[in-house]
Amino acid sequence: MQIAGVDLYVNHPVMALGSTEWIPTTLALDGAAAAACDTHVIVRVQAQVVLVRVRVFKDHGEADDHGTGREPLTTVFDGHLLLSDGRLVVGDVVGESRFTTSLLGKPGRRRVRVSVDDPQGWARAVDIVISAETV
């Protein structure tokens, strides 16, 4: 079930998603499609050219009810993130553009899957699927 969606015009080509806490300065892509730590995932996106479409889903099971009728996306991260206050922040790493949702519920570690339309580095679409329950 989709719980949020936003089109972001980002100033920096690296988008971060995760906790409301500070992004660790040691987190770097180093040529990978995505990089992650305990609290954040970063992906490369198209900056200052197009709006980046971000959709957030709350996953209630195994079914992927959000994949029909769209271009195929590639999963670049499937793991756990600690959302210490139950909110998810998405935006460029310099903080110029950001979106926060509090529709997730209670704080804790959640399984998160991030998919993009261009895993080689210049995504225009990012889907985030967050487990309904904390682990």
Tab-separated table of C-alpha atoms in Angstrom:
chain	number	residue	atom	x	y	z
A	1	MET	CA	0.000	0.000	0.000
A	2	GLN	CA	1.449	3.368	-1.012
A	3	ILE	CA	1.573	5.735	1.963
A	4	ALA	CA	3.476	8.684	0.469
A	5	GLY	CA	4.797	10.077	-2.772
A	6	VAL	CA	6.737	13.156	-3.727
A	7	ASP	CA	8.552	14.606	-6.715
A	8	LEU	CA	11.801	16.187	-5.517
A	9	TYR	CA	14.051	18.609	-7.364
A	10	VAL	CA	17.417	17.806	-5.825
A	11	ASN	CA	20.554	19.926	-5.890
A	12	HIS	CA	23.000	17.094	-5.176
A	13	PRO	CA	23.239	13.830	-7.158
A	14	VAL	CA	23.203	11.666	-4.025
A	15	MET	CA	19.860	11.038	-2.350
A	16	ALA	CA	19.670	9.767	1.213
A	17	LEU	CA	16.766	8.022	2.861
A	18	GLY	CA	16.419	6.830	6.402
A	19	SER	CA	16.359	8.153	9.920
A	20	THR	CA	15.996	11.763	11.009
A	21	GLU	CA	19.464	11.451	12.578
A	22	TRP	CA	22.620	12.802	10.926
A	23	ILE	CA	23.978	10.901	7.946
A	24	PRO	CA	27.395	9.447	8.806
A	25	THR	CA	30.152	11.235	6.882
A	26	THR	CA	31.801	7.877	6.184
A	27	LEU	CA	28.847	6.672	4.086
A	28	ALA	CA	29.927	6.821	0.422
A	29	LEU	CA	28.805	5.209	-2.839
A	30	ASP	CA	32.305	4.514	-4.206
A	31	GLY	CA	30.863	3.468	-7.571
A	32	ALA	CA	28.181	1.158	-6.151
A	33	ALA	CA	24.481	1.454	-6.996
A	34	ALA	CA	23.698	2.056	-3.303
A	35	ALA	CA	25.422	2.196	0.062
A	36	ALA	CA	23.974	1.761	3.531
A	37	CYS	CA	24.665	1.947	7.226
A	38	ASP	CA	22.420	1.203	10.227
A	39	THR	CA	20.298	4.311	9.718
A	40	HIS	CA	20.537	5.409	6.063
A	41	VAL	CA	20.704	4.308	2.431
A	42	ILE	CA	22.168	6.518	-0.294
A	43	VAL	CA	21.605	6.252	-4.059
A	44	ARG	CA	22.731	8.345	-7.030
A	45	VAL	CA	19.966	10.361	-8.726
A	46	GLN	CA	19.652	12.967	-11.461
A	47	ALA	CA	20.271	16.351	-9.888
A	48	GLN	CA	19.171	19.729	-11.223
A	49	VAL	CA	17.775	18.178	-14.410
A	50	VAL	CA	14.475	16.460	-13.624
A	51	LEU	CA	12.166	15.875	-10.704
A	52	VAL	CA	12.986	12.613	-8.929
A	53	ARG	CA	9.794	10.649	-8.235
A	54	VAL	CA	9.889	8.978	-4.809
A	55	ARG	CA	7.160	6.627	-3.619
A	56	VAL	CA	6.940	5.093	-0.147
A	57	PHE	CA	5.028	1.850	0.456
A	58	LYS	CA	4.144	0.016	3.625
A	59	ASP	CA	4.537	-3.677	2.885
A	60	HIS	CA	1.955	-5.881	4.575
A	61	GLY	CA	3.314	-9.207	3.348
A	62	GLU	CA	4.896	-10.891	0.364
A	63	ALA	CA	2.686	-9.309	-2.311
A	64	ASP	CA	4.092	-6.487	-4.420
A	65	ASP	CA	0.927	-4.574	-5.273
A	66	HIS	CA	2.818	-1.529	-6.546
A	67	GLY	CA	4.708	-2.925	-9.517
A	68	THR	CA	2.040	-3.172	-12.198
A	69	GLY	CA	1.852	-0.805	-15.139
A	70	ARG	CA	5.225	0.905	-14.569
A	71	GLU	CA	8.729	0.660	-15.917
A	72	PRO	CA	10.703	-2.078	-14.186
A	73	LEU	CA	12.762	-0.986	-11.198
A	74	THR	CA	15.897	-2.680	-9.896
A	75	THR	CA	16.355	-3.391	-6.200
A	76	VAL	CA	19.606	-1.802	-4.994
A	77	PHE	CA	19.118	-2.302	-1.236
A	78	ASP	CA	17.213	-4.891	0.795
A	79	GLY	CA	18.053	-4.800	4.475
A	80	HIS	CA	17.214	-3.218	7.821
A	81	LEU	CA	17.267	0.423	8.900
A	82	LEU	CA	16.847	1.856	12.383
A	83	LEU	CA	14.177	4.570	12.352
A	84	SER	CA	14.667	5.787	15.907
A	85	ASP	CA	11.615	8.049	15.982
A	86	GLY	CA	9.410	6.187	13.487
A	87	ARG	CA	9.861	8.794	10.747
A	88	LEU	CA	11.478	8.431	7.326
A	89	VAL	CA	13.381	11.279	5.686
A	90	VAL	CA	14.167	11.367	1.944
A	91	GLY	CA	16.257	14.092	0.331
A	92	ASP	CA	19.591	15.100	-1.111
A	93	VAL	CA	22.590	14.666	1.161
A	94	VAL	CA	23.154	18.405	1.497
A	95	GLY	CA	19.680	18.893	2.972
A	96	GLU	CA	18.461	21.360	0.348
A	97	SER	CA	15.499	19.189	-0.658
A	98	ARG	CA	13.846	16.851	1.810
A	99	PHE	CA	10.600	15.090	2.584
A	100	THR	CA	9.638	13.551	5.928
A	101	THR	CA	6.829	11.129	6.628
A	102	SER	CA	5.592	10.051	10.032
A	103	LEU	CA	3.078	7.533	8.681
A	104	LEU	CA	5.181	4.538	9.682
A	105	GLY	CA	4.089	4.162	13.296
A	106	LYS	CA	6.301	3.160	16.173
A	107	PRO	CA	10.099	3.547	16.195
A	108	GLY	CA	12.453	0.633	15.611
A	109	ARG	CA	14.355	-1.427	13.064
A	110	ARG	CA	12.417	-2.119	9.902
A	111	ARG	CA	13.146	-4.082	6.785
A	112	VAL	CA	13.520	-1.688	3.863
A	113	ARG	CA	13.757	-2.373	0.134
A	114	VAL	CA	14.909	0.406	-2.210
A	115	SER	CA	14.448	0.106	-5.978
A	116	VAL	CA	15.472	2.557	-8.707
A	117	ASP	CA	14.874	2.920	-12.438
A	118	ASP	CA	18.593	3.362	-13.219
A	119	PRO	CA	20.913	1.293	-11.005
A	120	GLN	CA	23.921	2.575	-12.967
A	121	GLY	CA	23.653	5.873	-11.201
A	122	TRP	CA	21.186	8.443	-12.499
A	123	ALA	CA	17.805	7.447	-11.121
A	124	ARG	CA	14.648	9.436	-11.797
A	125	ALA	CA	12.351	7.082	-9.866
A	126	VAL	CA	12.919	5.625	-6.396
A	127	ASP	CA	10.533	3.209	-4.651
A	128	ILE	CA	10.910	2.521	-0.951
A	129	VAL	CA	9.085	-0.438	0.613
A	130	ILE	CA	9.088	-0.504	4.410
A	131	SER	CA	7.908	-3.446	6.502
A	132	ALA	CA	4.773	-2.821	8.507
A	133	GLU	CA	6.325	-4.323	11.629
A	134	THR	CA	9.526	-3.551	13.486
A	135	VAL	CA	12.100	-6.311	13.903
